Amino acid sequence: MTDNKSTVLIPGRMHPRALERLTAAFDVVQTQPGSELDLSPETKAKVKGVATINRMPAEWMDQLPNLQVVSNFGVGYDGVDARHAGEKGVLVTNTPDVLNDEVADTTLGLLINTVRRLPLAETYLREKRWENEGPFPLTPLSLKNRHVGLLGLGRIGMEIAKRLEPFKVRISYHTRTKRTDVAYDYAPSLLDLATSVDTLISIIPGTPETHKIINADVLKALGPNGVFINVGRGASVDEPALIEALKTGTIAAAGLDVFYDEPRVPDAMFDLPTLCMLPHVASASVPTRNDMADLVVDNLIGWFRDGSVLTPVPETPVRK
Ligand code: NAP
Ligand code: 8YV
């Protein structure tokens, strides 16, 4: 079936390249953040596809009677109710793999920045303190001889692990299902992993099961030499517990790219010198975001051309 002028709703922001390509291929209806479903019943009835940046709750789907497909910008789709979509026969797609390298590279950068305090060192130089006060203080922490635990060893976790190998650190991991294709030590629980390592990197999806699983007990198990890095989802972290652990020295340092209620970051985090923070930029380069944008559009084009999407999520089997 060919239907290049199907109506596609963009509820809120969209990447400019995706917007340009979508506008060329479809009848696009874009709404404003805050009034995403502010549409007439006639327009709602026309919408067959949605392109979104990780936001499509069940309540929105239920207002679109002829919705067939939701194309998500991002590999994580915790903001899209994929289970509800599956029950309604609506397909959901995401953007896996094209961002693996970028996110893994950023993770290594964040790890090193956190351990070696490189952002603070650069600020020290820019404030002319090197010239006026002498060398930047030695960092208490080093990556040397660390034992890194990966919480999550999927597409991105594997790329992080491969990049960690040349750094000569020991690598362990925890996932619900043990992988048979890696030689890294497997920990049967998150608590076991945190107990056995001194550096914990989280690269798991935001799901009901992972909600706030990095909690006070896990941080205590990580210990006073412990470093925690999060590039997965902020919802996996009990942030008050993390703030307390950094304040009291329960762990030594943390690096975060994602936050529980982003873009809002708790005030208390700004006062923590052992915390390194990034504004959710792990995939945020022009080339990688362009590849993600293309995948968002190509999934929709494929669906409306002949029902062949490139990257459906497991909750929604492909059928047309
Ligand atoms: P993936 O290939 O699906 O890998 C997910 C990994 O998490 C798997 O190893 C999975 O193993 C594990 N996992 C899932 N639920 C778990 C649980 N309850 N306990 C322990 N392990 C669990 O996904 P991916 O492509 O690597 O992406 C991972 C996530 O990273 C995304 O969902 C997204 O939230 C986040 N992300 C963030 C950024 C950023 O900009 N910061 C960019 C890209 C992705 P099992 O199924 O065996 O448990
Ligand atoms: C998002 C991400 O795409 O892919 C993901 O899951 O978290 C990022 O790459 C980004 O936040 C979209 O703005």
Tab-separated table of C-alpha atoms and ligand atoms in Angstrom:
chain	number	residue	atom	x	y	z
A	1	MET	CA	0.000	0.000	0.000
A	2	THR	CA	1.286	3.509	-0.832
A	3	ASP	CA	-0.069	6.396	1.191
A	4	ASN	CA	2.599	9.085	1.319
A	5	LYS	CA	0.170	11.767	2.407
A	6	SER	CA	-1.091	10.173	5.558
A	7	THR	CA	-1.526	12.584	8.441
A	8	VAL	CA	1.278	12.497	11.005
A	9	LEU	CA	0.995	14.327	14.313
A	10	ILE	CA	4.077	15.764	16.010
A	11	PRO	CA	3.055	16.531	19.594
A	12	GLY	CA	5.605	19.195	20.588
A	13	ARG	CA	9.281	19.536	19.592
A	14	MET	CA	10.946	17.597	16.814
A	15	HIS	CA	14.477	17.395	15.417
A	16	PRO	CA	14.714	19.828	12.438
A	17	ARG	CA	15.877	17.223	9.924
A	18	ALA	CA	13.078	14.862	10.940
A	19	LEU	CA	10.581	17.709	10.681
A	20	GLU	CA	11.780	18.650	7.207
A	21	ARG	CA	11.622	15.091	5.901
A	22	LEU	CA	8.275	14.387	7.567
A	23	THR	CA	6.793	17.542	6.082
A	24	ALA	CA	7.908	16.428	2.615
A	25	ALA	CA	6.440	12.936	2.994
A	26	PHE	CA	3.245	13.461	5.008
A	27	ASP	CA	0.528	15.908	5.950
A	28	VAL	CA	2.129	17.035	9.202
A	29	VAL	CA	0.201	18.521	12.102
A	30	GLN	CA	2.546	19.913	14.785
A	31	THR	CA	1.180	21.082	18.124
A	32	GLN	CA	2.725	23.162	20.906
A	33	PRO	CA	4.264	21.739	24.094
A	34	GLY	CA	1.552	21.986	26.733
A	35	SER	CA	-1.348	21.654	24.258
A	36	GLU	CA	-0.200	18.616	22.323
A	37	LEU	CA	-3.664	17.159	21.678
A	38	ASP	CA	-5.400	20.503	21.195
A	39	LEU	CA	-6.969	19.466	17.880
A	40	SER	CA	-10.480	19.310	16.400
A	41	PRO	CA	-12.216	15.906	16.381
A	42	GLU	CA	-11.897	15.920	12.563
A	43	THR	CA	-8.127	16.384	12.696
A	44	LYS	CA	-7.773	13.771	15.433
A	45	ALA	CA	-9.660	11.326	13.215
A	46	LYS	CA	-7.228	11.960	10.349
A	47	VAL	CA	-4.073	11.197	12.379
A	48	LYS	CA	-2.645	7.798	11.428
A	49	GLY	CA	0.937	8.289	12.613
A	50	VAL	CA	2.793	10.108	15.378
A	51	ALA	CA	6.441	11.208	15.553
A	52	THR	CA	7.461	12.071	19.100
A	53	ILE	CA	10.431	12.640	21.390
A	54	ASN	CA	9.650	10.078	24.079
A	55	ARG	CA	6.134	11.246	24.951
A	56	MET	CA	2.950	9.384	24.005
A	57	PRO	CA	0.865	8.417	27.044
A	58	ALA	CA	-2.155	6.117	26.777
A	59	GLU	CA	-4.493	9.077	27.226
A	60	TRP	CA	-3.178	10.677	24.001
A	61	MET	CA	-3.413	7.436	22.016
A	62	ASP	CA	-7.020	7.021	23.111
A	63	GLN	CA	-7.904	10.370	21.531
A	64	LEU	CA	-6.682	9.290	18.088
A	65	PRO	CA	-9.181	6.700	16.794
A	66	ASN	CA	-7.287	5.870	13.581
A	67	LEU	CA	-3.753	5.826	14.973
A	68	GLN	CA	-1.593	3.049	13.474
A	69	VAL	CA	1.995	3.856	14.383
A	70	VAL	CA	4.079	5.869	16.885
A	71	SER	CA	7.666	6.581	15.807
A	72	ASN	CA	9.816	7.545	18.777
A	73	PHE	CA	12.939	9.719	18.565
A	74	GLY	CA	15.225	7.885	21.003
A	75	VAL	CA	16.070	4.285	21.799
A	76	GLY	CA	14.508	4.701	25.249
A	77	TYR	CA	10.720	4.878	24.980
A	78	ASP	CA	9.739	5.023	28.650
A	79	GLY	CA	7.544	8.050	27.846
A	80	VAL	CA	5.571	6.059	25.269
A	81	ASP	CA	3.010	3.638	26.663
A	82	ALA	CA	4.079	0.769	24.396
A	83	ARG	CA	2.078	-1.830	26.305
A	84	HIS	CA	-1.120	0.170	25.784
A	85	ALA	CA	-0.176	0.651	22.125
A	86	GLY	CA	0.265	-3.114	21.760
A	87	GLU	CA	-3.196	-3.727	23.268
A	88	LYS	CA	-4.704	-1.288	20.770
A	89	GLY	CA	-2.841	-2.759	17.785
A	90	VAL	CA	-0.748	0.407	17.420
A	91	LEU	CA	2.876	-0.147	16.394
A	92	VAL	CA	5.711	1.645	18.227
A	93	THR	CA	9.207	2.125	16.787
A	94	ASN	CA	12.390	3.537	18.386
A	95	THR	CA	15.959	4.428	17.298
A	96	PRO	CA	18.337	1.669	18.490
A	97	ASP	CA	21.967	1.064	17.442
A	98	VAL	CA	22.614	4.302	15.492
A	99	LEU	CA	23.509	6.013	18.794
A	100	ASN	CA	25.473	3.202	20.487
A	101	ASP	CA	28.941	4.591	19.723
A	102	GLU	CA	28.086	8.191	20.655
A	103	VAL	CA	26.486	7.239	23.948
A	104	ALA	CA	29.331	4.868	24.832
A	105	ASP	CA	31.951	7.517	23.995
A	106	THR	CA	30.129	10.075	26.161
A	107	THR	CA	29.911	7.576	29.009
A	108	LEU	CA	33.679	7.090	29.020
A	109	GLY	CA	34.110	10.876	28.916
A	110	LEU	CA	31.741	11.328	31.842
A	111	LEU	CA	33.502	8.581	33.808
A	112	ILE	CA	36.924	10.173	33.335
A	113	ASN	CA	35.581	13.676	34.042
A	114	THR	CA	34.036	12.404	37.261
A	115	VAL	CA	37.084	10.517	38.490
A	116	ARG	CA	39.739	13.043	37.389
A	117	ARG	CA	37.644	16.227	37.863
A	118	LEU	CA	38.595	17.554	34.425
A	119	PRO	CA	35.708	20.076	34.199
A	120	LEU	CA	36.800	21.594	37.539
A	121	ALA	CA	40.416	21.651	36.356
A	122	GLU	CA	39.450	23.551	33.198
A	123	THR	CA	37.417	26.064	35.203
A	124	TYR	CA	40.456	26.503	37.476
A	125	LEU	CA	42.609	27.359	34.462
A	126	ARG	CA	39.983	29.684	32.910
A	127	GLU	CA	39.713	31.553	36.208
A	128	LYS	CA	43.504	32.169	36.008
A	129	ARG	CA	43.965	30.286	39.251
A	130	TRP	CA	46.772	28.091	37.803
A	131	GLU	CA	48.773	31.235	37.107
A	132	ASN	CA	47.825	32.946	40.379
A	133	GLU	CA	47.622	30.076	42.882
A	134	GLY	CA	49.675	27.223	41.415
A	135	PRO	CA	48.795	23.714	40.210
A	136	PHE	CA	45.283	22.287	40.387
A	137	PRO	CA	45.008	19.914	43.391
A	138	LEU	CA	45.736	16.240	42.749
A	139	THR	CA	42.543	14.227	42.311
A	140	PRO	CA	41.851	11.788	45.143
A	141	LEU	CA	40.446	9.284	42.632
A	142	SER	CA	41.914	7.517	39.617
A	143	LEU	CA	40.576	5.103	37.010
A	144	LYS	CA	43.648	2.919	37.589
A	145	ASN	CA	42.861	-0.505	39.053
A	146	ARG	CA	39.121	0.115	39.218
A	147	HIS	CA	36.558	-2.658	39.027
A	148	VAL	CA	33.659	-1.453	36.900
A	149	GLY	CA	30.180	-2.936	37.165
A	150	LEU	CA	27.784	-2.402	34.277
A	151	LEU	CA	24.125	-2.367	35.203
A	152	GLY	CA	22.809	-3.267	31.751
A	153	LEU	CA	24.835	-4.991	29.037
A	154	GLY	CA	22.637	-4.478	25.987
A	155	ARG	CA	23.463	-2.644	22.754
A	156	ILE	CA	25.009	0.388	24.469
A	157	GLY	CA	26.327	-1.461	27.537
A	158	MET	CA	28.374	-3.730	25.270
A	159	GLU	CA	29.945	-0.730	23.527
A	160	ILE	CA	30.801	0.784	26.910
A	161	ALA	CA	32.386	-2.510	28.007
A	162	LYS	CA	34.466	-2.726	24.803
A	163	ARG	CA	35.733	0.816	25.373
A	164	LEU	CA	36.561	0.035	29.017
A	165	GLU	CA	38.782	-2.926	28.101
A	166	PRO	CA	41.780	-0.876	26.875
A	167	PHE	CA	41.597	1.111	30.125
A	168	LYS	CA	42.679	-2.107	31.862
A	169	VAL	CA	39.878	-2.052	34.427
A	170	ARG	CA	38.146	-5.228	35.586
A	171	ILE	CA	34.568	-5.543	34.225
A	172	SER	CA	31.501	-7.186	35.773
A	173	TYR	CA	27.808	-6.770	34.973
A	174	HIS	CA	24.264	-7.403	36.076
A	175	THR	CA	21.272	-7.978	33.816
A	176	ARG	CA	18.170	-10.072	34.480
A	177	THR	CA	19.386	-12.683	31.993
A	178	LYS	CA	23.040	-13.770	32.039
A	179	ARG	CA	24.728	-13.341	28.652
A	180	THR	CA	26.386	-16.435	27.194
A	181	ASP	CA	28.623	-14.519	24.777
A	182	VAL	CA	30.812	-12.518	27.191
A	183	ALA	CA	33.583	-13.416	29.630
A	184	TYR	CA	32.809	-10.616	32.108
A	185	ASP	CA	31.827	-11.724	35.631
A	186	TYR	CA	28.051	-11.909	36.075
A	187	ALA	CA	26.415	-10.686	39.287
A	188	PRO	CA	23.007	-12.251	39.974
A	189	SER	CA	21.622	-9.069	41.557
A	190	LEU	CA	22.269	-5.336	41.516
A	191	LEU	CA	23.230	-5.472	45.190
A	192	ASP	CA	25.756	-8.246	44.479
A	193	LEU	CA	27.200	-6.158	41.669
A	194	ALA	CA	27.466	-3.006	43.822
A	195	THR	CA	29.098	-5.024	46.600
A	196	SER	CA	31.755	-6.508	44.332
A	197	VAL	CA	32.737	-3.415	42.299
A	198	ASP	CA	33.908	0.128	43.116
A	199	THR	CA	32.477	1.790	39.988
A	200	LEU	CA	28.881	1.346	38.846
A	201	ILE	CA	27.646	2.438	35.407
A	202	SER	CA	23.908	2.315	34.780
A	203	ILE	CA	22.743	1.851	31.194
A	204	ILE	CA	19.321	0.280	31.674
A	205	PRO	CA	15.911	1.454	30.396
A	206	GLY	CA	13.362	3.290	32.523
A	207	THR	CA	10.705	0.693	33.371
A	208	PRO	CA	8.487	0.039	36.399
A	209	GLU	CA	11.028	-2.665	37.389
A	210	THR	CA	14.014	-0.274	37.297
A	211	HIS	CA	12.267	2.604	39.105
A	212	LYS	CA	14.599	3.925	41.862
A	213	ILE	CA	16.554	0.653	42.025
A	214	ILE	CA	19.784	2.548	42.629
A	215	ASN	CA	18.947	3.291	46.245
A	216	ALA	CA	20.661	3.887	49.602
A	217	ASP	CA	21.490	0.170	50.037
A	218	VAL	CA	23.122	-0.053	46.607
A	219	LEU	CA	25.152	3.112	47.219
A	220	LYS	CA	26.264	1.863	50.633
A	221	ALA	CA	27.368	-1.401	49.031
A	222	LEU	CA	29.371	0.544	46.434
A	223	GLY	CA	31.339	2.025	49.315
A	224	PRO	CA	33.486	5.074	50.158
A	225	ASN	CA	35.767	4.606	47.117
A	226	GLY	CA	32.689	4.169	44.961
A	227	VAL	CA	31.869	6.039	41.755
A	228	PHE	CA	28.382	5.970	40.252
A	229	ILE	CA	27.727	6.936	36.620
A	230	ASN	CA	24.240	7.152	35.107
A	231	VAL	CA	23.575	7.382	31.369
A	232	GLY	CA	20.427	5.215	31.383
A	233	ARG	CA	17.428	6.945	32.916
A	234	GLY	CA	17.137	9.264	35.939
A	235	ALA	CA	14.051	7.379	37.096
A	236	SER	CA	16.312	4.459	38.079
A	237	VAL	CA	17.902	6.522	40.845
A	238	ASP	CA	16.648	7.484	44.299
A	239	GLU	CA	18.087	11.001	43.973
A	240	PRO	CA	17.701	12.085	47.639
A	241	ALA	CA	19.635	8.927	48.595
A	242	LEU	CA	22.340	9.752	46.041
A	243	ILE	CA	22.649	13.339	47.305
A	244	GLU	CA	22.948	12.061	50.886
A	245	ALA	CA	25.539	9.452	49.859
A	246	LEU	CA	27.679	12.124	48.176
A	247	LYS	CA	27.300	14.546	51.098
A	248	THR	CA	28.294	12.001	53.718
A	249	GLY	CA	31.044	10.259	51.730
A	250	THR	CA	29.097	6.994	51.531
A	251	ILE	CA	30.352	7.019	47.932
A	252	ALA	CA	33.218	9.115	46.548
A	253	ALA	CA	31.773	10.639	43.367
A	254	ALA	CA	29.041	10.468	40.752
A	255	GLY	CA	28.514	11.480	37.125
A	256	LEU	CA	25.008	11.964	35.765
A	257	ASP	CA	23.738	12.579	32.229
A	258	VAL	CA	20.099	11.895	33.166
A	259	PHE	CA	17.863	13.059	36.014
A	260	TYR	CA	14.615	11.974	37.646
A	261	ASP	CA	12.613	15.085	36.684
A	262	GLU	CA	14.772	16.540	33.925
A	263	PRO	CA	15.361	19.239	32.849
A	264	ARG	CA	14.764	20.142	36.504
A	265	VAL	CA	17.839	19.231	38.584
A	266	PRO	CA	17.561	19.260	42.406
A	267	ASP	CA	19.106	22.407	43.962
A	268	ALA	CA	21.127	20.246	46.367
A	269	MET	CA	23.024	18.723	43.436
A	270	PHE	CA	24.549	22.055	42.460
A	271	ASP	CA	26.381	22.235	45.795
A	272	LEU	CA	28.128	18.882	45.456
A	273	PRO	CA	31.744	19.187	44.236
A	274	THR	CA	32.051	15.419	43.784
A	275	LEU	CA	29.139	15.354	41.347
A	276	CYS	CA	29.751	15.824	37.613
A	277	MET	CA	26.607	16.689	35.619
A	278	LEU	CA	25.663	16.790	31.935
A	279	PRO	CA	22.296	17.950	30.494
A	280	HIS	CA	21.297	14.621	28.821
A	281	VAL	CA	23.758	14.952	25.946
A	282	ALA	CA	25.024	11.387	25.525
A	283	SER	CA	23.675	11.090	21.952
A	284	ALA	CA	23.657	14.819	21.257
A	285	SER	CA	26.015	15.283	18.294
A	286	VAL	CA	24.781	16.504	14.916
A	287	PRO	CA	25.757	13.280	13.042
A	288	THR	CA	24.186	10.932	15.593
A	289	ARG	CA	21.002	12.946	16.017
A	290	ASN	CA	20.708	13.118	12.197
A	291	ASP	CA	20.897	9.314	12.052
A	292	MET	CA	18.229	9.079	14.751
A	293	ALA	CA	16.060	11.580	12.865
A	294	ASP	CA	16.355	9.538	9.664
A	295	LEU	CA	15.315	6.377	11.479
A	296	VAL	CA	12.245	8.125	12.928
A	297	VAL	CA	11.191	9.175	9.424
A	298	ASP	CA	12.162	5.953	7.623
A	299	ASN	CA	10.088	3.898	10.057
A	300	LEU	CA	7.018	5.994	9.206
A	301	ILE	CA	7.696	5.977	5.461
A	302	GLY	CA	8.145	2.194	5.507
A	303	TRP	CA	4.952	1.690	7.474
A	304	PHE	CA	2.767	3.793	5.196
A	305	ARG	CA	4.435	2.416	2.049
A	306	ASP	CA	4.150	-1.345	2.685
A	307	GLY	CA	3.970	-1.986	6.435
A	308	SER	CA	7.709	-2.685	6.751
A	309	VAL	CA	9.260	-0.813	9.660
A	310	LEU	CA	12.963	-1.008	10.500
A	311	THR	CA	12.958	-0.964	14.299
A	312	PRO	CA	9.734	-1.973	16.076
A	313	VAL	CA	9.838	-2.287	19.885
A	314	PRO	CA	9.203	-5.780	21.299
A	315	GLU	CA	5.883	-4.843	22.913
A	316	THR	CA	4.280	-4.180	19.527
A	317	PRO	CA	4.569	-6.872	16.864
A	318	VAL	CA	4.483	-5.663	13.240
A	319	ARG	CA	1.213	-6.347	11.430
A	320	LYS	CA	-0.564	-4.455	8.693
B	1	NAP	P1	19.045	-2.600	25.349
B	1	NAP	O1	19.906	-3.077	24.232
B	1	NAP	O2	17.625	-2.999	25.389
B	1	NAP	O3	19.774	-3.006	26.723
B	1	NAP	C1	19.152	-2.855	27.953
B	1	NAP	C2	19.955	-3.633	28.986
B	1	NAP	O4	19.369	-3.407	30.277
B	1	NAP	C3	19.958	-5.131	28.748
B	1	NAP	O5	21.240	-5.651	29.047
B	1	NAP	C4	18.913	-5.639	29.736
B	1	NAP	O6	19.207	-6.984	30.088
B	1	NAP	C5	19.133	-4.677	30.896
B	1	NAP	N1	17.967	-4.550	31.782
B	1	NAP	C6	16.700	-4.224	31.449
B	1	NAP	N2	15.904	-4.237	32.526
B	1	NAP	C7	16.689	-4.598	33.571
B	1	NAP	C8	16.461	-4.813	34.967
B	1	NAP	N3	15.227	-4.687	35.494
B	1	NAP	N4	17.503	-5.167	35.748
B	1	NAP	C9	18.738	-5.331	35.215
B	1	NAP	N5	19.021	-5.136	33.906
B	1	NAP	C10	18.014	-4.780	33.098
B	1	NAP	O7	19.026	-1.004	25.389
B	1	NAP	P2	20.145	0.027	24.899
B	1	NAP	O8	19.948	0.337	23.468
B	1	NAP	O9	21.481	-0.451	25.370
B	1	NAP	O10	19.689	1.329	25.749
B	1	NAP	C11	19.584	1.273	27.141
B	1	NAP	C12	18.926	2.512	27.708
B	1	NAP	O11	19.857	3.593	27.730
B	1	NAP	C13	17.751	3.085	26.916
B	1	NAP	O12	16.557	2.386	27.190
B	1	NAP	C14	17.700	4.517	27.382
B	1	NAP	O13	16.849	4.648	28.509
B	1	NAP	C15	19.141	4.815	27.789
B	1	NAP	N6	19.780	5.779	26.872
B	1	NAP	C16	20.178	6.984	27.342
B	1	NAP	C17	20.771	7.887	26.487
B	1	NAP	C18	21.227	9.222	26.962
B	1	NAP	O14	21.204	10.149	26.162
B	1	NAP	N7	21.662	9.354	28.201
B	1	NAP	C19	20.950	7.571	25.138
B	1	NAP	C20	20.552	6.335	24.697
B	1	NAP	C21	19.961	5.427	25.573
B	1	NAP	P3	18.038	-7.998	30.591
B	1	NAP	O15	16.879	-7.800	29.668
B	1	NAP	O16	18.679	-9.343	30.502
B	1	NAP	O17	17.741	-7.612	31.988
B	2	8YV	C1	17.228	10.871	23.433
B	2	8YV	C2	17.977	9.092	24.764
B	2	8YV	O1	17.007	10.549	22.133
B	2	8YV	O2	17.806	7.617	22.921
B	2	8YV	C3	17.539	7.828	24.108
B	2	8YV	O3	16.943	7.006	24.823
B	2	8YV	O4	17.886	9.250	25.936
B	2	8YV	C4	18.486	10.200	23.941
B	2	8YV	O5	19.300	9.777	22.910
B	2	8YV	C5	17.228	12.279	23.577
B	2	8YV	O6	17.051	12.570	24.917
B	2	8YV	C6	16.125	12.927	22.769
B	2	8YV	O7	16.069	14.248	23.067
